[in-house]
Amino acid sequence: QQQVKQSPQSLIVQKGGISIINCAYENTAFDYFPWYQQFPGKGPALLIAIRPDVSEKKEGRFTISFNKSAKQFSLHIMDSQPGDSATYFCAPQGGSEKLVFGKGTKLTVNP
Amino acid sequence: GAVVSQHPSWVICKSGTSVKIECRSLDFQATTMFWYRQFPKQSLMLMATSNEGSKATYEQGVEKDKFLINHASLTLSTLTVTSAHPEDSSFYICSARDLAGVGEQYFGPGTRLTVT
């Protein structure tokens, strides 16, 4: 049973555009919803995270939108830049300390 | 802050030998560390949860006798791949949970293991 479904698998955006990546989950015990950014050959880095008591969190060009009733959360990257080209993972957590990783989205931002 | 280091960053070893990978939390204490492996163009797969001073908890399908984990202090966990074979070649990544914060996990830079 796949607990976390991330979409799309890959995304190509023009510089200055908006990148949107979605994550749907099944486990209602999740209470921490992070997005990680990973560059080739590097470990993932925590990009932004949200707790279920708020519906949106913004940090610079990055925004998480959280819909508890739909069991979905999304990452929005405004004014996307070529340096944002990376693989993004949602990895909700709850109950146990384990992160449950999505399959990842490869984002390419064309100059 | 919240830096996790891994050593070595890459290693090549011969089939049948063992290799040890270190994971350190540099500026925070972590009673819990996690070990993942990642194949090319795939997601991270959790191998085991490492708790300071106790035995690691392995995920289903992970051979505990092959992947030895030791968490001897609040800032150091080690993964030893014993009797390595070419199929063990992978990218191994550790993470550490910062108890002083709200429990975020911070990842190391990864170790590329190639078994020849």
mmCIF file of C-alpha atoms in Angstrom:
data_model
loop_
_atom_site.group_PDB
_atom_site.id
_atom_site.type_symbol
_atom_site.label_atom_id
_atom_site.label_comp_id
_atom_site.label_asym_id
_atom_site.label_seq_id
_atom_site.Cartn_x
_atom_site.Cartn_y
_atom_site.Cartn_z
ATOM 1 C CA GLN A 1 0.000 0.000 0.000
ATOM 2 C CA GLN A 2 1.520 3.267 -1.130
ATOM 3 C CA GLN A 3 1.098 5.731 1.716
ATOM 4 C CA VAL A 4 2.338 8.774 -0.165
ATOM 5 C CA LYS A 5 1.634 9.652 -3.785
ATOM 6 C CA GLN A 6 3.668 12.465 -5.258
ATOM 7 C CA SER A 7 2.987 14.097 -8.591
ATOM 8 C CA PRO A 8 4.130 14.897 -11.177
ATOM 9 C CA GLN A 9 7.166 12.642 -11.633
ATOM 10 C CA SER A 10 8.864 15.326 -13.663
ATOM 11 C CA LEU A 11 8.202 18.975 -14.330
ATOM 12 C CA ILE A 12 9.687 21.444 -16.777
ATOM 13 C CA VAL A 13 9.143 25.132 -16.105
ATOM 14 C CA GLN A 14 10.450 28.278 -17.715
ATOM 15 C CA LYS A 15 12.495 30.691 -15.655
ATOM 16 C CA GLY A 16 10.191 33.001 -13.740
ATOM 17 C CA GLY A 17 7.302 30.561 -13.825
ATOM 18 C CA ILE A 18 5.516 28.808 -10.975
ATOM 19 C CA SER A 19 6.373 25.208 -10.119
ATOM 20 C CA ILE A 20 3.721 23.182 -8.324
ATOM 21 C CA ILE A 21 4.306 19.734 -6.852
ATOM 22 C CA ASN A 22 1.605 17.759 -5.070
ATOM 23 C CA CYS A 23 1.628 15.109 -2.391
ATOM 24 C CA ALA A 24 -1.365 12.993 -1.357
ATOM 25 C CA TYR A 25 -1.253 10.824 1.738
ATOM 26 C CA GLU A 26 -3.440 8.216 3.382
ATOM 27 C CA ASN A 27 -2.270 8.070 6.977
ATOM 28 C CA THR A 28 -4.306 10.498 9.095
ATOM 29 C CA ALA A 29 -1.732 10.122 11.890
ATOM 30 C CA PHE A 30 0.779 12.218 9.939
ATOM 31 C CA ASP A 31 1.394 15.494 11.764
ATOM 32 C CA TYR A 32 4.487 16.918 10.110
ATOM 33 C CA PHE A 33 4.659 17.662 6.406
ATOM 34 C CA PRO A 34 8.086 18.564 5.008
ATOM 35 C CA TRP A 35 9.468 19.029 1.542
ATOM 36 C CA TYR A 36 13.060 18.091 0.814
ATOM 37 C CA GLN A 37 15.251 19.276 -2.048
ATOM 38 C CA GLN A 38 17.977 17.044 -3.394
ATOM 39 C CA PHE A 39 20.680 17.885 -5.911
ATOM 40 C CA PRO A 40 22.490 15.082 -7.787
ATOM 41 C CA GLY A 41 25.059 13.340 -5.632
ATOM 42 C CA LYS A 42 23.979 15.168 -2.467
ATOM 43 C CA GLY A 43 21.812 14.350 0.509
ATOM 44 C CA PRO A 44 18.321 15.827 0.770
ATOM 45 C CA ALA A 45 17.976 19.206 2.423
ATOM 46 C CA LEU A 46 14.918 20.332 4.350
ATOM 47 C CA LEU A 47 13.290 23.052 2.269
ATOM 48 C CA ILE A 48 10.100 23.913 4.103
ATOM 49 C CA ALA A 49 7.699 22.117 6.414
ATOM 50 C CA ILE A 50 4.247 22.638 7.885
ATOM 51 C CA ARG A 51 2.245 21.368 10.835
ATOM 52 C CA PRO A 52 -1.500 20.631 10.401
ATOM 53 C CA ASP A 53 -2.624 23.561 12.541
ATOM 54 C CA VAL A 54 -2.069 25.971 9.632
ATOM 55 C CA SER A 55 -3.166 25.776 6.002
ATOM 56 C CA GLU A 56 -0.306 27.661 4.405
ATOM 57 C CA LYS A 57 3.298 28.580 5.125
ATOM 58 C CA LYS A 58 5.501 30.824 3.034
ATOM 59 C CA GLU A 59 9.264 31.168 3.147
ATOM 60 C CA GLY A 60 10.635 33.404 0.460
ATOM 61 C CA ARG A 61 9.701 31.961 -2.928
ATOM 62 C CA PHE A 62 8.551 28.663 -1.422
ATOM 63 C CA THR A 63 5.030 28.048 -0.133
ATOM 64 C CA ILE A 64 3.387 24.956 1.322
ATOM 65 C CA SER A 65 -0.365 24.664 1.019
ATOM 66 C CA PHE A 66 -2.018 22.090 3.251
ATOM 67 C CA ASN A 67 -5.514 20.630 2.866
ATOM 68 C CA LYS A 68 -6.257 18.373 5.811
ATOM 69 C CA SER A 69 -9.693 17.226 4.629
ATOM 70 C CA ALA A 70 -8.326 16.231 1.218
ATOM 71 C CA LYS A 71 -5.196 14.738 2.757
ATOM 72 C CA GLN A 72 -3.008 16.666 0.384
ATOM 73 C CA PHE A 73 -0.226 19.195 0.574
ATOM 74 C CA SER A 74 1.641 20.959 -2.146
ATOM 75 C CA LEU A 75 4.825 22.889 -2.762
ATOM 76 C CA HIS A 76 4.702 26.074 -4.804
ATOM 77 C CA ILE A 77 7.905 27.640 -6.093
ATOM 78 C CA MET A 78 7.336 31.174 -7.290
ATOM 79 C CA ASP A 79 9.623 32.879 -9.808
ATOM 80 C CA SER A 80 11.360 29.562 -10.476
ATOM 81 C CA GLN A 81 15.075 29.811 -11.222
ATOM 82 C CA PRO A 82 17.493 27.452 -12.992
ATOM 83 C CA GLY A 83 19.173 26.934 -9.614
ATOM 84 C CA ASP A 84 15.929 25.385 -8.378
ATOM 85 C CA SER A 85 16.448 22.469 -10.771
ATOM 86 C CA ALA A 86 16.590 19.485 -8.458
ATOM 87 C CA THR A 87 14.544 16.548 -7.241
ATOM 88 C CA TYR A 88 11.915 17.342 -4.636
ATOM 89 C CA PHE A 89 10.499 14.852 -2.148
ATOM 90 C CA CYS A 90 7.538 15.112 0.166
ATOM 91 C CA ALA A 91 8.078 13.050 3.301
ATOM 92 C CA PRO A 92 5.261 13.256 5.861
ATOM 93 C CA GLN A 93 5.822 11.959 9.348
ATOM 94 C CA GLY A 94 3.609 11.033 12.276
ATOM 95 C CA GLY A 95 3.480 8.760 15.265
ATOM 96 C CA SER A 96 6.838 7.069 14.728
ATOM 97 C CA GLU A 97 9.844 9.192 13.862
ATOM 98 C CA LYS A 98 10.030 7.808 10.351
ATOM 99 C CA LEU A 99 9.644 9.998 7.310
ATOM 100 C CA VAL A 100 7.582 8.405 4.538
ATOM 101 C CA PHE A 101 9.112 9.539 1.278
ATOM 102 C CA GLY A 102 7.261 10.130 -1.952
ATOM 103 C CA LYS A 103 8.872 8.921 -5.158
ATOM 104 C CA GLY A 104 10.183 12.364 -5.997
ATOM 105 C CA THR A 105 9.657 15.021 -8.641
ATOM 106 C CA LYS A 106 12.461 16.038 -10.933
ATOM 107 C CA LEU A 107 12.144 19.750 -11.600
ATOM 108 C CA THR A 108 13.921 21.362 -14.523
ATOM 109 C CA VAL A 109 13.821 25.134 -14.844
ATOM 110 C CA ASN A 110 14.850 26.299 -18.288
ATOM 111 C CA PRO A 111 16.657 29.627 -18.579
ATOM 112 C CA GLY B 1 23.353 25.090 12.378
ATOM 113 C CA ALA B 2 21.928 21.561 12.081
ATOM 114 C CA VAL B 3 24.804 20.080 10.129
ATOM 115 C CA VAL B 4 25.236 16.364 9.590
ATOM 116 C CA SER B 5 28.456 15.007 8.144
ATOM 117 C CA GLN B 6 29.284 11.639 6.627
ATOM 118 C CA HIS B 7 32.632 10.013 6.069
ATOM 119 C CA PRO B 8 33.796 8.925 3.638
ATOM 120 C CA SER B 9 31.960 10.724 0.840
ATOM 121 C CA TRP B 10 32.825 7.928 -1.542
ATOM 122 C CA VAL B 11 34.493 4.537 -1.207
ATOM 123 C CA ILE B 12 35.463 1.738 -3.530
ATOM 124 C CA CYS B 13 36.007 -1.686 -2.042
ATOM 125 C CA LYS B 14 36.545 -5.207 -3.280
ATOM 126 C CA SER B 15 33.861 -7.851 -3.071
ATOM 127 C CA GLY B 16 33.982 -9.703 0.248
ATOM 128 C CA THR B 17 35.472 -6.877 2.275
ATOM 129 C CA SER B 18 33.726 -4.699 4.844
ATOM 130 C CA VAL B 19 33.368 -0.949 4.832
ATOM 131 C CA LYS B 20 32.368 1.438 7.609
ATOM 132 C CA ILE B 21 30.486 4.687 7.073
ATOM 133 C CA GLU B 22 30.329 7.331 9.811
ATOM 134 C CA CYS B 23 27.509 9.778 10.412
ATOM 135 C CA ARG B 24 27.995 12.708 12.775
ATOM 136 C CA SER B 25 25.715 15.488 13.965
ATOM 137 C CA LEU B 26 28.112 18.410 14.260
ATOM 138 C CA ASP B 27 26.193 21.039 16.198
ATOM 139 C CA PHE B 28 23.349 19.232 17.885
ATOM 140 C CA GLN B 29 22.663 16.060 19.798
ATOM 141 C CA ALA B 30 20.728 13.291 18.158
ATOM 142 C CA THR B 31 19.472 10.338 20.131
ATOM 143 C CA THR B 32 17.964 8.998 16.928
ATOM 144 C CA MET B 33 19.666 8.636 13.567
ATOM 145 C CA PHE B 34 18.397 6.993 10.427
ATOM 146 C CA TRP B 35 20.145 5.172 7.590
ATOM 147 C CA TYR B 36 18.831 5.199 4.050
ATOM 148 C CA ARG B 37 19.998 3.851 0.739
ATOM 149 C CA GLN B 38 19.131 5.364 -2.592
ATOM 150 C CA PHE B 39 19.469 3.835 -6.037
ATOM 151 C CA PRO B 40 19.859 6.072 -9.099
ATOM 152 C CA LYS B 41 16.749 8.063 -9.945
ATOM 153 C CA GLN B 42 14.825 6.513 -7.069
ATOM 154 C CA SER B 43 13.550 7.685 -3.738
ATOM 155 C CA LEU B 44 15.195 7.110 -0.382
ATOM 156 C CA MET B 45 14.607 3.753 1.226
ATOM 157 C CA LEU B 46 14.831 3.606 5.012
ATOM 158 C CA MET B 47 17.119 0.800 6.139
ATOM 159 C CA ALA B 48 17.164 1.210 9.898
ATOM 160 C CA THR B 49 16.572 3.506 12.848
ATOM 161 C CA SER B 50 19.513 3.912 15.171
ATOM 162 C CA ASN B 51 19.009 4.860 18.812
ATOM 163 C CA GLU B 52 21.878 5.920 21.038
ATOM 164 C CA GLY B 53 22.822 3.198 23.456
ATOM 165 C CA SER B 54 20.448 0.575 22.119
ATOM 166 C CA LYS B 55 20.113 -1.825 19.226
ATOM 167 C CA ALA B 56 19.053 -0.507 15.865
ATOM 168 C CA THR B 57 15.611 -1.247 14.467
ATOM 169 C CA TYR B 58 15.794 -2.590 10.934
ATOM 170 C CA GLU B 59 13.148 -2.255 8.257
ATOM 171 C CA GLN B 60 11.610 -5.364 6.800
ATOM 172 C CA GLY B 61 13.869 -7.032 4.270
ATOM 173 C CA VAL B 62 17.093 -5.408 5.498
ATOM 174 C CA GLU B 63 19.686 -7.931 6.658
ATOM 175 C CA LYS B 64 20.823 -6.872 10.120
ATOM 176 C CA ASP B 65 23.875 -9.135 9.992
ATOM 177 C CA LYS B 66 24.988 -7.540 6.759
ATOM 178 C CA PHE B 67 24.355 -3.918 7.670
ATOM 179 C CA LEU B 68 25.718 -3.435 11.179
ATOM 180 C CA ILE B 69 24.701 -0.227 12.884
ATOM 181 C CA ASN B 70 26.255 1.201 16.022
ATOM 182 C CA HIS B 71 25.111 4.398 17.726
ATOM 183 C CA ALA B 72 27.710 4.845 20.429
ATOM 184 C CA SER B 73 27.197 8.502 21.282
ATOM 185 C CA LEU B 74 24.707 11.328 20.888
ATOM 186 C CA THR B 75 26.571 12.600 17.832
ATOM 187 C CA LEU B 76 27.879 9.494 16.068
ATOM 188 C CA SER B 77 26.330 6.527 14.317
ATOM 189 C CA THR B 78 28.168 4.067 12.079
ATOM 190 C CA LEU B 79 26.985 1.717 9.357
ATOM 191 C CA THR B 80 29.208 -1.214 8.474
ATOM 192 C CA VAL B 81 28.500 -3.100 5.283
ATOM 193 C CA THR B 82 29.939 -6.551 5.888
ATOM 194 C CA SER B 83 31.123 -8.915 3.156
ATOM 195 C CA ALA B 84 30.142 -6.393 0.531
ATOM 196 C CA HIS B 85 28.983 -7.526 -2.890
ATOM 197 C CA PRO B 86 28.428 -5.538 -6.097
ATOM 198 C CA GLU B 87 24.685 -5.427 -5.416
ATOM 199 C CA ASP B 88 25.451 -3.425 -2.254
ATOM 200 C CA SER B 89 26.758 -0.610 -4.420
ATOM 201 C CA SER B 90 24.519 2.346 -3.707
ATOM 202 C CA PHE B 91 24.271 5.823 -2.235
ATOM 203 C CA TYR B 92 23.979 5.610 1.555
ATOM 204 C CA ILE B 93 22.554 8.585 3.412
ATOM 205 C CA CYS B 94 22.120 9.161 7.119
ATOM 206 C CA SER B 95 19.885 11.624 8.904
ATOM 207 C CA ALA B 96 19.720 12.827 12.462
ATOM 208 C CA ARG B 97 16.732 14.021 14.426
ATOM 209 C CA ASP B 98 17.207 17.236 16.359
ATOM 210 C CA LEU B 99 15.502 16.775 19.703
ATOM 211 C CA ALA B 100 16.186 20.331 20.771
ATOM 212 C CA GLY B 101 14.022 21.630 17.957
ATOM 213 C CA VAL B 102 10.664 20.230 16.974
ATOM 214 C CA GLY B 103 12.079 16.963 15.728
ATOM 215 C CA GLU B 104 13.211 17.869 12.229
ATOM 216 C CA GLN B 105 15.471 15.431 10.457
ATOM 217 C CA TYR B 106 18.655 16.717 8.886
ATOM 218 C CA PHE B 107 20.459 14.700 6.263
ATOM 219 C CA GLY B 108 24.112 14.052 5.656
ATOM 220 C CA PRO B 109 25.697 14.538 2.227
ATOM 221 C CA GLY B 110 25.686 10.826 1.475
ATOM 222 C CA THR B 111 28.324 8.172 0.827
ATOM 223 C CA ARG B 112 28.731 6.604 -2.586
ATOM 224 C CA LEU B 113 29.754 2.941 -2.183
ATOM 225 C CA THR B 114 31.040 1.011 -5.159
ATOM 226 C CA VAL B 115 31.856 -2.666 -4.715
ATOM 227 C CA THR B 116 34.026 -4.189 -7.421
#
